[in-house]
Amino acid sequence: MFLLLPLVLLGGETRAEEGFDNPNGGDILFWRDLPGGNCPGGGDNCHRGSPALADVNNDGKLDIVLTTGNGHIMAIRHNGSASGAVIFDVDIAPMIGMSSGSAVIASGAAVADIDKDGRVEIVVGYGADWNHNTKGGIIVLEHNGTLKPGWPNESIGKNNNDLPHSVFSSPALGDLDNDGDLEIVAGGFDKRIYAYHHNGNLMSGWTADSALLHRFPTWPNLVGSLADSTWSSPALADLNNDGYLDIIIGSDEGNFDSRWGGNSGGWNCPYQLPAGWAPGYCGGSVYAFDRFGNVLPGFPKYMLEAIQSTPAIADLNGDGNEDILIGTGTFYNTNSPSHPTNGFILSAVSASGGTVPGWATPKSVDGTIPGSPAIGNIAGDASPEVVIMSHNGGRIYAYHANGQLVAGFPMRPLARTGQSTNFDVGFGVILADYDNDGKMEIFVSQRDSITVVDGNGTQLTTKNNGADGKPAYATGGWLRNSPAVGDVDGDGKLELVVHDSRLYVYDLPNAGSEAEWGMFKQNAAGTSRVNAPGSLQQMPGELRMVRSLQNSNFGSGAMAVVNAGDLPMNYTVNTNNANSRVTVVNGSGQVPGNGSKTFTVEVRNVNTLNNGWNNLGTISIQATNSLGQPAGTATITLRIYRGNPHRTFLPISPSN
């Protein structure tokens, strides 16, 4: 059912009203009130967690997973207005030892099959983003909304009410130890970074020590803890190319100047510190840890503002190494009497903690950047762009991979009523193909609506309630989270998902099918990393086949083509340099992201070959990514044995 909504004024606030014709409104695929949607203390504008899109019920279509400020976790089917569309609606308060309706969630959900049972789990941080009498920690639900054994896990540190500290951070899910299942990573207000196995046990080495412990080895508060709180959410990527995922996260932990002793590295606080602040201590940091909780070389990177922004990860310059894009925070700009502007920057940090070509100097913007950047192709060129919105100034900035500004930026987007707005911590930019031009457009939350901006800086949504003929994608409450964009109804086109205390799913009839950064932290698992193009994983250099003399007219062997990237990869097997008796079955095709496909080498007339090993030449594999660019090659020598092979069995018995 499609409902077109006009915008009517209700007590100084606008709300989309259903059941009326509005040619300039967005087409609503469905909407529904969220049960128990009112926030602690009343109102409907407290929902900080951004929606995730994932197939929860295994029907092959994306479902909507969301959290509410009053402690609910919900999963809603793609046809969310229909009877039975709510897969589950769980008030987590009884699960965490609180009375019903008293829990608070500010984290977004991360969704993936963490235990490899074929069904996804839902992982959420809980606790308030303000001074509230509530518990904090991490909870995991099964696909049907029941509590997963081993959970919840409360934060170790306590708040002023002697309750476990909040986890504002939206978790990240990834296979840190390469054992086939997924681990869970999040940061807490208790200054700790947590890494759990899916069963709820902490990984070895976690919670991680502060890097400052080397300088101050007698400070017990730095053992298993950083020196300050964490608002940032973690990203996962292999920074040091050792084959294992690393953890990247921002922190409020600053550095100490030389008066504290040890090696300060020349650290200095160039502005007046907040009243009662420790002298000579200021700033924030970007941390990178390995799977054991060790700080990677070159990290942390200390900056002169707290780091509330969530990092975004991509290989900007194609050198085979991941790069880190991150904003800052608001603490010192707000609380220092000097109101310093040191945090008015967007930084790119290399995998080794150094600089990135074109980004040697952080990019200056017109305000702090507590929100999180997105990475995707908005310009239609051969490399991605980095997009961010400033907090104080309310402008969108877009940079090419080489650090140059994209033409048309910065620009100031306006909400549907013509006002600008701040872009706070927990917000993220969304990138998706709004108009089916093959390029990504920019989606940002503003006041009570979603603004869409083209890759040339032109705003595509209304600034004056539709008088300009452009569409509005409105809600009734002040948005404090990011939207999501994905194909939730399976029609091959994208939909826009946004919620305050009411969930709206807008049809985007002119949209394409691609969303390169379709939700907060890029994907439902929350890794905050660009989808890597399809890439051919290294293959063995030789394929050996064996045929006995009694059955030696035909031989065959199989090999797997493995895609090491996240996006599809095409491959072709070439037999030009192989013996004429060699043919290949399934010698071309497409391999899905992180998937594999098997081809078979067949050898005819084996009985005319010599006894023993025979060299049959080589085959070659050429791979291309989804853009048609080279994605790797391999050359494989073919050998076949004709004879009577013997098997030798060596019995093995346990020693006494």
XYZ file of C-alpha atoms in Angstrom:
656
model
C 0.000 0.000 0.000
C 1.292 3.444 -0.938
C 0.340 6.489 1.128
C 1.333 9.993 0.123
C 1.796 12.300 3.061
C 1.317 16.062 3.309
C 3.096 17.935 6.045
C 0.910 19.682 8.595
C 1.924 21.865 11.495
C 1.303 20.378 14.910
C 2.208 22.588 17.830
C 5.282 24.057 16.154
C 6.427 20.659 14.903
C 5.655 19.052 11.577
C 4.475 15.520 11.195
C 3.654 13.501 8.123
C -0.075 12.740 8.139
C -1.304 9.626 6.407
C -4.212 9.291 4.012
C -3.944 12.516 1.997
C -2.574 13.241 -1.460
C 0.715 15.125 -1.604
C 2.412 15.175 -4.998
C 5.653 16.415 -3.464
C 5.833 13.873 -0.665
C 7.845 10.703 -0.919
C 5.999 7.498 -1.772
C 5.616 5.493 1.419
C 5.929 1.755 1.010
C 4.767 1.328 4.605
C 4.892 2.887 8.035
C 4.141 1.622 11.504
C 4.278 2.925 15.028
C 6.971 1.314 17.120
C 5.481 -0.384 20.191
C 6.466 1.392 23.360
C 8.033 4.139 21.290
C 7.837 6.906 23.862
C 11.166 7.896 25.313
C 12.199 8.050 28.966
C 10.681 11.265 30.265
C 8.244 11.496 27.335
C 8.623 12.683 23.766
C 9.619 10.719 20.710
C 13.002 12.105 19.719
C 15.419 9.981 21.733
C 16.171 7.123 19.347
C 19.921 7.170 18.784
C 20.452 3.739 17.249
C 20.439 3.634 13.450
C 18.539 0.864 11.617
C 20.323 -2.123 10.097
C 19.118 -4.147 7.112
C 19.604 -7.927 7.144
C 17.682 -11.112 6.379
C 16.537 -12.134 9.853
C 13.888 -14.719 8.960
C 15.740 -16.424 6.084
C 13.165 -15.549 3.423
C 15.768 -14.072 1.083
C 14.720 -10.454 1.637
C 16.113 -7.728 3.838
C 14.392 -7.121 7.144
C 14.709 -4.015 9.320
C 16.440 -4.309 12.691
C 16.193 -1.314 14.982
C 16.615 -0.211 18.561
C 14.581 2.316 20.516
C 15.614 4.715 23.232
C 13.383 2.972 25.749
C 15.158 -0.352 25.497
C 13.398 -2.238 22.709
C 15.083 -4.295 19.990
C 12.842 -4.993 17.010
C 12.996 -6.900 13.748
C 10.380 -6.052 11.125
C 9.765 -7.825 7.831
C 10.077 -6.100 4.489
C 6.259 -5.801 4.292
C 6.147 -4.080 7.644
C 2.556 -2.826 7.531
C 1.108 -6.328 7.121
C -0.246 -8.512 9.884
C 2.541 -10.580 11.400
C 5.219 -8.300 9.991
C 6.926 -7.890 13.369
C 9.382 -10.757 13.649
C 10.031 -9.825 17.256
C 9.750 -6.861 19.601
C 11.784 -7.349 22.762
C 12.005 -5.118 25.812
C 15.487 -6.017 27.046
C 14.964 -4.642 30.569
C 13.936 -7.977 32.177
C 16.855 -9.679 30.398
C 19.370 -7.309 32.016
C 17.821 -7.377 35.490
C 15.761 -4.189 35.290
C 12.032 -3.560 35.503
C 10.085 -3.541 32.242
C 10.331 -0.306 30.301
C 13.312 1.031 32.260
C 16.200 0.085 29.949
C 17.838 2.544 27.559
C 19.544 1.818 24.228
C 21.607 4.365 22.280
C 23.546 1.812 20.209
C 22.595 0.564 16.789
C 22.264 -3.168 16.176
C 24.902 -5.306 14.468
C 23.501 -8.350 12.672
C 25.318 -11.465 11.424
C 25.514 -15.223 11.938
C 28.092 -15.122 14.719
C 27.961 -18.821 15.675
C 27.603 -20.248 12.140
C 24.335 -22.028 12.838
C 22.799 -20.697 9.633
C 20.741 -17.979 11.355
C 21.711 -14.427 12.216
C 22.088 -13.033 15.702
C 21.463 -9.426 16.787
C 24.111 -7.687 18.909
C 23.407 -4.395 20.696
C 25.117 -2.177 23.248
C 22.808 -0.871 25.932
C 22.809 2.023 28.373
C 22.091 5.736 28.190
C 23.885 8.519 26.356
C 23.033 10.889 29.193
C 23.027 10.732 33.000
C 20.386 8.072 33.541
C 19.804 5.449 36.185
C 20.239 2.442 33.923
C 22.572 -0.495 33.394
C 25.024 -0.765 30.504
C 26.599 -3.633 28.605
C 26.191 -5.796 25.497
C 23.316 -8.137 24.720
C 22.894 -10.765 21.990
C 19.544 -12.056 20.737
C 18.835 -15.052 18.541
C 17.047 -14.557 15.218
C 13.680 -15.021 16.937
C 14.353 -12.466 19.674
C 15.220 -14.903 22.455
C 18.285 -14.292 24.586
C 21.408 -16.090 23.398
C 23.114 -18.221 26.077
C 26.142 -16.490 27.599
C 24.566 -13.044 27.375
C 24.120 -10.266 28.384
C 27.511 -9.109 29.577
C 27.512 -6.034 31.779
C 30.239 -3.413 31.539
C 33.007 -3.905 34.079
C 33.207 -0.281 35.215
C 30.432 1.444 37.164
C 28.766 4.829 36.713
C 27.910 7.373 39.405
C 24.820 5.359 40.318
C 27.005 2.273 40.915
C 25.501 0.606 37.855
C 27.445 -0.874 34.932
C 28.504 1.885 32.550
C 26.731 2.419 29.241
C 27.836 1.090 25.860
C 26.938 3.835 23.382
C 29.219 2.266 20.791
C 27.517 0.261 18.022
C 29.236 -3.162 17.915
C 31.290 -4.625 15.079
C 31.205 -8.335 14.177
C 34.063 -10.169 12.483
C 36.169 -13.317 12.568
C 39.156 -11.976 14.502
C 40.838 -15.338 15.121
C 40.009 -16.980 11.763
C 38.223 -19.894 13.406
C 35.094 -19.587 11.273
C 32.776 -17.875 13.741
C 32.513 -14.178 14.557
C 33.719 -12.120 17.482
C 32.045 -9.022 18.958
C 33.818 -5.695 19.536
C 32.527 -2.515 21.202
C 33.737 0.350 23.373
C 32.238 1.478 26.676
C 31.844 4.617 28.715
C 33.857 2.735 31.357
C 36.991 3.398 29.228
C 37.260 -0.242 28.147
C 37.365 -1.793 24.697
C 35.676 -5.199 24.688
C 36.282 -8.148 22.353
C 34.106 -11.213 22.998
C 33.744 -14.638 21.484
C 30.206 -15.357 20.329
C 29.582 -17.410 23.488
C 30.144 -14.391 25.738
C 33.702 -15.153 26.845
C 36.252 -12.377 26.529
C 38.996 -13.040 24.003
C 42.524 -13.535 25.290
C 44.201 -10.167 25.868
C 40.966 -8.253 26.365
C 39.980 -5.784 27.669
C 42.977 -3.952 26.182
C 45.539 -1.881 28.079
C 46.100 1.789 27.331
C 49.226 2.617 25.335
C 49.997 5.100 28.117
C 50.769 2.162 30.424
C 54.266 1.965 28.900
C 54.880 5.537 30.006
C 53.118 5.215 33.355
C 53.612 1.560 34.396
C 52.506 2.196 37.981
C 49.085 3.572 37.036
C 46.646 0.693 37.658
C 43.771 2.461 35.906
C 45.561 1.916 32.577
C 45.551 -1.886 32.926
C 42.708 -3.332 30.876
C 41.423 0.160 30.282
C 42.090 3.328 28.347
C 42.410 6.647 30.133
C 39.034 7.994 29.027
C 35.623 7.003 27.691
C 34.605 5.768 24.235
C 31.769 7.191 22.124
C 33.229 5.975 18.845
C 32.196 2.656 17.332
C 34.804 0.139 16.139
C 35.794 -0.686 12.576
C 37.407 -3.972 11.513
C 40.072 -4.355 8.813
C 43.406 -6.095 8.267
C 45.790 -3.159 8.711
C 49.099 -5.022 8.805
C 48.283 -7.589 6.088
C 48.869 -10.565 8.372
C 45.598 -12.203 7.361
C 43.778 -11.271 10.572
C 41.300 -8.486 11.232
C 42.422 -5.607 13.419
C 40.266 -3.231 15.471
C 40.193 0.522 14.851
C 38.328 2.870 17.187
C 38.350 6.465 18.401
C 38.652 7.416 22.055
C 38.408 10.400 24.381
C 41.817 9.367 25.739
C 44.216 12.287 25.319
C 47.905 12.611 26.076
C 49.940 14.163 28.892
C 52.593 16.818 28.428
C 56.158 16.654 29.746
C 55.312 17.747 33.304
C 54.000 14.210 33.924
C 57.379 12.620 33.173
C 58.310 9.963 30.677
C 58.397 10.521 26.942
C 55.620 12.934 26.011
C 56.617 13.013 22.349
C 56.465 16.789 22.502
C 52.764 16.764 23.356
C 51.397 20.156 24.332
C 47.916 21.505 25.048
C 47.675 24.818 23.154
C 44.368 25.971 24.653
C 42.899 26.677 28.069
C 41.645 23.487 29.662
C 38.177 23.054 31.182
C 37.806 24.001 34.834
C 39.104 21.308 37.179
C 40.904 19.512 34.354
C 44.219 17.750 34.932
C 46.944 20.207 33.851
C 48.738 19.225 30.667
C 46.194 16.571 29.669
C 44.066 17.050 26.561
C 42.972 15.616 23.234
C 41.704 12.316 21.913
C 43.120 9.320 20.089
C 42.672 6.822 17.286
C 43.594 3.314 18.419
C 44.369 0.219 16.366
C 44.629 -3.164 18.108
C 45.434 -6.637 16.876
C 43.258 -9.591 17.858
C 45.218 -10.091 21.088
C 44.653 -6.530 22.310
C 48.147 -5.336 21.405
C 48.400 -1.777 20.106
C 49.654 -1.829 16.514
C 52.876 0.034 15.626
C 52.235 3.690 14.824
C 49.226 3.880 17.140
C 47.538 5.474 18.944
C 47.361 8.685 16.940
C 46.778 11.516 19.389
C 44.821 14.572 18.264
C 43.915 17.827 20.025
C 40.199 17.022 20.258
C 38.304 14.061 21.646
C 37.510 11.435 18.991
C 33.810 10.548 19.007
C 33.665 9.888 15.265
C 33.524 6.315 14.010
C 36.298 5.446 11.524
C 35.634 4.439 7.924
C 38.137 2.153 6.197
C 39.206 1.903 2.549
C 42.326 1.549 0.429
C 42.244 5.108 -0.906
C 45.296 5.035 -3.149
C 45.266 1.427 -4.326
C 48.557 0.497 -2.678
C 47.108 -2.647 -1.113
C 46.968 -1.150 2.383
C 43.877 0.024 4.222
C 43.499 3.693 5.182
C 41.511 5.151 8.078
C 39.187 8.145 7.633
C 37.938 9.727 10.836
C 36.521 12.948 12.230
C 36.893 14.272 15.757
C 34.535 15.242 18.597
C 33.077 18.201 20.441
C 34.389 18.080 24.010
C 37.180 20.663 24.048
C 35.510 22.975 21.553
C 32.470 23.016 23.841
C 34.033 22.910 27.303
C 37.310 24.792 27.008
C 37.012 28.535 27.672
C 39.164 28.958 24.559
C 36.651 27.019 22.395
C 39.537 25.712 20.289
C 39.053 24.812 16.641
C 41.721 22.091 16.597
C 38.965 19.544 16.022
C 37.698 21.193 12.836
C 39.415 18.524 10.728
C 38.925 15.314 8.776
C 41.961 13.025 8.968
C 43.262 10.150 6.874
C 45.642 7.812 8.702
C 47.581 5.046 6.985
C 47.613 1.437 8.146
C 50.966 2.074 9.844
C 49.788 5.242 11.591
C 51.404 7.569 9.060
C 50.049 9.899 6.415
C 48.185 9.082 3.207
C 49.203 10.650 -0.135
C 47.131 13.784 -0.657
C 46.157 13.821 3.008
C 49.450 14.726 4.684
C 47.637 17.638 6.332
C 44.168 16.957 7.750
C 41.374 18.628 5.808
C 40.117 21.805 7.479
C 36.340 22.179 7.741
C 33.979 24.689 9.371
C 33.219 22.752 12.545
C 33.942 19.706 14.618
C 33.188 16.296 13.079
C 31.721 13.977 15.736
C 29.722 12.209 13.021
C 31.106 9.443 10.888
C 32.356 9.581 7.293
C 31.206 7.396 4.427
C 33.181 6.231 1.402
C 31.762 5.593 -2.055
C 31.774 6.692 -5.665
C 29.714 9.898 -5.864
C 31.685 11.405 -8.776
C 31.505 8.518 -11.238
C 35.274 8.225 -11.522
C 37.531 5.226 -10.988
C 38.053 5.708 -7.249
C 35.867 6.349 -4.202
C 35.174 9.660 -2.514
C 35.105 10.458 1.207
C 31.995 12.280 2.451
C 31.403 13.887 5.852
C 29.204 16.555 7.408
C 30.412 19.064 9.979
C 28.661 19.535 13.312
C 28.745 23.268 13.971
C 28.737 24.482 10.385
C 26.306 21.915 9.012
C 28.083 21.573 5.672
C 28.764 18.451 3.645
C 32.362 17.992 2.500
C 33.369 15.524 -0.205
C 36.938 14.647 -1.165
C 38.399 12.572 -3.948
C 40.705 9.737 -2.906
C 43.681 12.005 -3.662
C 42.479 14.542 -1.095
C 41.106 17.108 -3.545
C 37.645 18.573 -2.939
C 34.909 17.284 -5.216
C 33.435 20.033 -7.405
C 30.310 21.497 -5.775
C 31.510 20.957 -2.214
C 31.366 22.002 0.520
C 27.650 22.690 0.400
C 25.073 23.364 3.089
C 22.103 20.986 2.910
C 18.782 22.221 4.250
C 15.935 20.331 5.859
C 12.550 20.303 4.131
C 11.556 23.443 6.041
C 14.687 25.325 4.992
C 16.777 25.099 8.158
C 20.244 23.726 8.620
C 21.149 21.403 11.468
C 24.088 20.021 13.398
C 25.540 16.574 12.663
C 26.240 14.967 16.013
C 27.981 11.897 17.382
C 26.323 8.673 16.258
C 25.222 10.136 12.936
C 26.636 8.789 9.700
C 26.475 9.732 6.039
C 24.648 7.247 3.777
C 25.594 6.728 0.106
C 23.239 5.073 -2.398
C 22.163 5.379 -6.033
C 19.044 7.541 -5.624
C 18.470 8.294 -9.329
C 19.872 5.201 -11.107
C 22.764 7.096 -12.686
C 25.341 4.552 -11.524
C 26.762 6.991 -8.974
C 26.079 7.338 -5.286
C 24.012 10.178 -3.844
C 24.339 11.487 -0.283
C 21.641 10.935 2.370
C 21.763 12.788 5.714
C 19.317 13.191 8.602
C 18.209 16.791 9.181
C 15.681 17.801 11.791
C 12.584 15.711 10.913
C 13.472 14.695 7.354
C 16.089 13.090 5.146
C 18.000 15.318 2.734
C 19.427 13.874 -0.489
C 22.335 15.578 -2.285
C 23.750 14.755 -5.714
C 27.439 14.055 -6.267
C 27.863 17.551 -7.737
C 26.536 19.273 -4.603
C 22.985 19.868 -5.846
C 20.250 19.212 -3.293
C 17.620 16.841 -4.708
C 15.028 17.132 -1.927
C 12.831 20.072 -1.005
C 13.947 23.079 1.047
C 10.470 24.656 1.293
C 7.931 21.936 2.022
C 7.572 20.925 -1.606
C 6.947 24.360 -3.143
C 10.008 23.777 -5.318
C 8.510 20.558 -6.697
C 11.090 18.353 -5.022
C 10.205 15.423 -2.749
C 10.269 15.367 1.037
C 11.082 12.307 3.130
C 9.673 13.349 6.477
C 9.049 11.908 9.910
C 7.268 13.415 12.860
C 10.099 13.585 15.349
C 13.561 15.048 15.483
C 15.910 12.495 13.960
C 18.856 11.557 16.146
C 20.025 8.626 14.041
C 20.913 7.844 10.441
C 18.669 6.286 7.796
C 19.377 3.099 5.880
C 18.948 2.479 2.162
C 18.497 -0.969 0.636
C 16.181 -3.110 -1.465
C 13.833 -4.305 1.269
C 10.991 -5.489 -0.991
C 13.109 -7.321 -3.558
C 11.977 -5.271 -6.560
C 15.520 -4.481 -7.692
C 15.275 -0.852 -6.547
C 16.295 0.806 -3.323
C 14.047 1.916 -0.486
C 14.720 4.506 2.237
C 14.301 3.368 5.851
C 14.059 6.005 8.588
C 12.556 6.123 12.057
C 11.911 8.176 15.111
C 9.106 6.604 17.191
C 7.447 5.677 13.922
C 9.131 3.632 11.225
C 8.821 4.857 7.640
C 9.921 2.970 4.546
C 9.885 5.201 1.477
C 9.836 3.794 -2.030
C 12.460 5.336 -4.312
C 10.945 4.543 -7.724
C 13.773 6.111 -9.733
C 16.570 4.525 -7.719
C 19.161 2.029 -8.817
C 20.086 -1.104 -6.923
C 23.476 -0.194 -5.414
C 24.133 1.321 -1.990
C 27.889 1.483 -1.401
C 27.423 2.819 2.149
C 23.803 1.896 2.762
C 23.660 2.089 6.540
C 25.574 3.376 9.548
C 28.985 1.625 9.548
C 28.408 0.454 5.942
C 26.967 -3.010 6.591
C 24.818 -4.940 9.020
C 27.884 -6.476 10.712
C 29.134 -2.951 11.479
C 32.674 -3.347 10.137
C 32.701 0.229 8.750
C 34.810 -0.837 5.810
C 34.282 -0.269 2.109
C 33.314 -3.368 0.202
C 36.553 -4.508 -1.387
C 36.328 -5.133 -5.154
C 36.423 -8.718 -6.319
C 39.953 -10.103 -6.179
C 41.404 -13.484 -7.134
C 42.864 -15.265 -4.123
C 46.277 -16.820 -4.699
C 45.966 -20.266 -6.284
C 48.224 -23.351 -6.228
C 50.778 -23.386 -9.025
C 50.140 -26.996 -10.001
C 47.253 -29.423 -10.449
C 48.173 -33.128 -10.263
C 45.925 -35.956 -11.448
C 46.416 -39.724 -11.159
C 44.936 -42.508 -13.311
C 45.633 -46.247 -13.021
C 46.561 -48.454 -15.992
C 43.313 -50.387 -15.564
C 41.155 -47.280 -16.035
C 43.309 -44.729 -17.765
C 41.429 -43.394 -20.783
C 39.985 -40.377 -18.961
C 41.287 -38.241 -16.100
C 40.062 -35.162 -14.276
C 40.837 -32.805 -11.435
C 39.012 -29.897 -9.796
C 40.161 -26.492 -8.574
C 38.365 -23.693 -6.744
C 38.455 -20.061 -7.811
C 38.193 -18.031 -4.592
C 37.099 -14.391 -4.459
C 39.006 -12.567 -1.714
C 36.929 -9.410 -2.197
C 33.490 -8.420 -0.959
C 32.001 -7.696 -4.394
C 31.471 -10.139 -7.295
C 34.370 -11.230 -9.498
C 34.307 -12.712 -13.010
C 36.840 -15.312 -14.127
C 37.887 -17.089 -17.318
C 40.108 -20.170 -17.658
C 42.334 -20.143 -20.761
C 43.666 -23.443 -22.189
C 45.737 -22.050 -25.091
C 48.979 -23.295 -23.541
C 47.648 -26.696 -22.501
C 47.846 -30.040 -24.298
C 45.084 -30.487 -26.892
C 43.557 -33.354 -24.902
C 42.738 -30.904 -22.049
C 39.284 -29.316 -21.722
C 37.743 -27.298 -18.890
C 34.199 -27.520 -17.514
C 32.794 -24.360 -15.851
C 35.710 -22.461 -17.315
C 34.092 -19.058 -16.835
C 31.583 -17.468 -14.526
C 30.974 -15.101 -11.660
C 32.095 -15.692 -8.078
C 30.166 -13.882 -5.318
C 31.956 -11.761 -2.771
C 33.995 -13.891 -0.344
C 32.768 -16.968 -2.212
C 34.196 -19.645 -4.474
C 33.369 -21.548 -7.643
C 34.865 -24.838 -8.831
C 35.988 -25.688 -12.347
C 37.039 -29.124 -13.601
C 40.004 -29.994 -15.820
C 39.292 -33.050 -17.993
C 41.960 -35.053 -19.839
C 41.013 -37.360 -22.700
C 42.996 -40.257 -24.194
C 45.109 -40.795 -21.107
C 45.908 -44.321 -22.348
C 48.106 -42.850 -25.108
C 50.341 -41.090 -22.585
C 53.578 -42.495 -21.216
C 53.616 -44.344 -17.940
C 54.595 -42.114 -15.051
C 54.197 -38.353 -14.828
C 53.159 -36.425 -17.949
C 53.313 -32.646 -18.296
C 50.192 -31.280 -20.036
C 51.206 -27.639 -20.240
C 49.513 -24.822 -18.364
C 46.158 -23.166 -17.962
C 45.733 -19.537 -16.961
C 42.990 -17.787 -15.018
C 42.114 -14.142 -15.608
C 39.795 -12.367 -13.181
C 38.032 -9.006 -13.406
C 36.020 -7.109 -10.812
C 32.476 -5.800 -11.234
C 33.827 -2.683 -12.981
C 35.659 -4.797 -15.552
C 39.055 -3.965 -14.075
C 41.786 -6.632 -13.722
C 41.401 -8.524 -10.451
C 44.249 -11.025 -10.621
C 45.764 -13.798 -12.705
C 47.110 -17.275 -12.063
C 49.052 -19.814 -14.111
C 48.697 -23.489 -13.202
C 50.834 -26.357 -14.469
C 48.905 -29.539 -15.289
C 50.455 -32.940 -14.605
C 48.887 -36.374 -14.780
C 50.279 -39.717 -13.581
C 49.551 -42.862 -15.576
C 50.482 -46.072 -13.840
C 49.694 -48.304 -10.897
C 50.020 -46.122 -7.801
C 50.490 -47.773 -4.411
C 49.189 -46.587 -1.094
C 51.147 -46.988 2.101
C 49.302 -46.820 5.399
C 51.219 -45.874 8.521
C 49.342 -46.926 11.659
C 49.419 -44.360 14.420
C 48.807 -45.375 18.007
C 48.772 -43.129 21.036
C 51.838 -43.279 23.224
C 51.521 -44.657 26.704
